[in-house]
Amino acid sequence: GESVGLHLPTLSVQEGDNSIINCAYSNSASDYFIWYKQESGKGPQFIIDIRSNMDKRQGQRVTVLLNKTVKHLSLQIAATQPGDSAVYFCAENMDTGRRALTFGSGTRLQVQP
Amino acid sequence: EAGVAQSPRYKIIEKRQSVAFWCNPISGHATLYWYQQILGQGPKLLIQFQNNGVVDDSQLPKDRFSAERLKGVDSTLKIQPAKLEDSAVYLCASSSPDGAKNIQYFGAGTRLSVL
């Protein structure tokens, strides 16, 4: 299928390594953040979220870190697998998620076998 | 639980023609969104509905785009007349606020090519 993002920054990792994807968000009033994964030809898929009153949240193989001081989010993926290859977007929201999402520019993750 | 359904998956039209997209949200989700995703970019909001009312349409090009959600469930997005720059993927998302968070779930999108 056609690529989601042809000119996105790309992170290339070896299978089994840990991946870290970074995102700078724009609005200091944002209070809710979500990471989405988008595979070619598909819609964005929810991975993990975090509220602004937290600085870290863990899921299955994924961890999100939030640094409100510098308006920075990161997504850590442990033991990266070929199925993790996709474009990853961070999204910010205000009013505890009752508004529409503002998406950041994505990062393409390529997992080398 | 069924996800967000969108149709058609692909559409090719010539400029100045009209086109319509359909979305069926997750059952029970009161909030529905239409986003436009241009190749290489993140999705951008076009319009947000709460039940059958419009919450935010500030980024909808109203001279050519229209959307409705008459019964508070399904929604249609229309473009008339289409321009070349409307070529994009049109994504529908739905959500149901749960306390302090509001996860939006996306459909697969409709890929529009305007020639």
PDB file of C-alpha atoms in Angstrom, chain A residues 21-25 65-74:
ATOM      1  CA  ILE A  21      10.571   8.056  19.482  1.00  0.00           C
ATOM      2  CA  ASN A  22      10.482  11.710  20.452  1.00  0.00           C
ATOM      3  CA  CYS A  23       7.857  14.393  19.995  1.00  0.00           C
ATOM      4  CA  ALA A  24       7.675  18.090  20.799  1.00  0.00           C
ATOM      5  CA  TYR A  25       4.174  19.355  21.444  1.00  0.00           C
ATOM      6  CA  LEU A  65       7.429   9.899  29.246  1.00  0.00           C
ATOM      7  CA  LEU A  66       6.147  13.446  29.550  1.00  0.00           C
ATOM      8  CA  ASN A  67       8.295  16.486  30.286  1.00  0.00           C
ATOM      9  CA  LYS A  68       6.005  19.479  30.592  1.00  0.00           C
ATOM     10  CA  THR A  69       8.870  21.881  31.282  1.00  0.00           C
ATOM     11  CA  VAL A  70      10.185  21.511  27.751  1.00  0.00           C
ATOM     12  CA  LYS A  71       6.923  20.301  26.177  1.00  0.00           C
ATOM     13  CA  HIS A  72       8.372  16.961  25.179  1.00  0.00           C
ATOM     14  CA  LEU A  73       6.950  13.462  24.898  1.00  0.00           C
ATOM     15  CA  SER A  74       8.728  10.241  24.189  1.00  0.00           C
TER      16      SER A  74
END
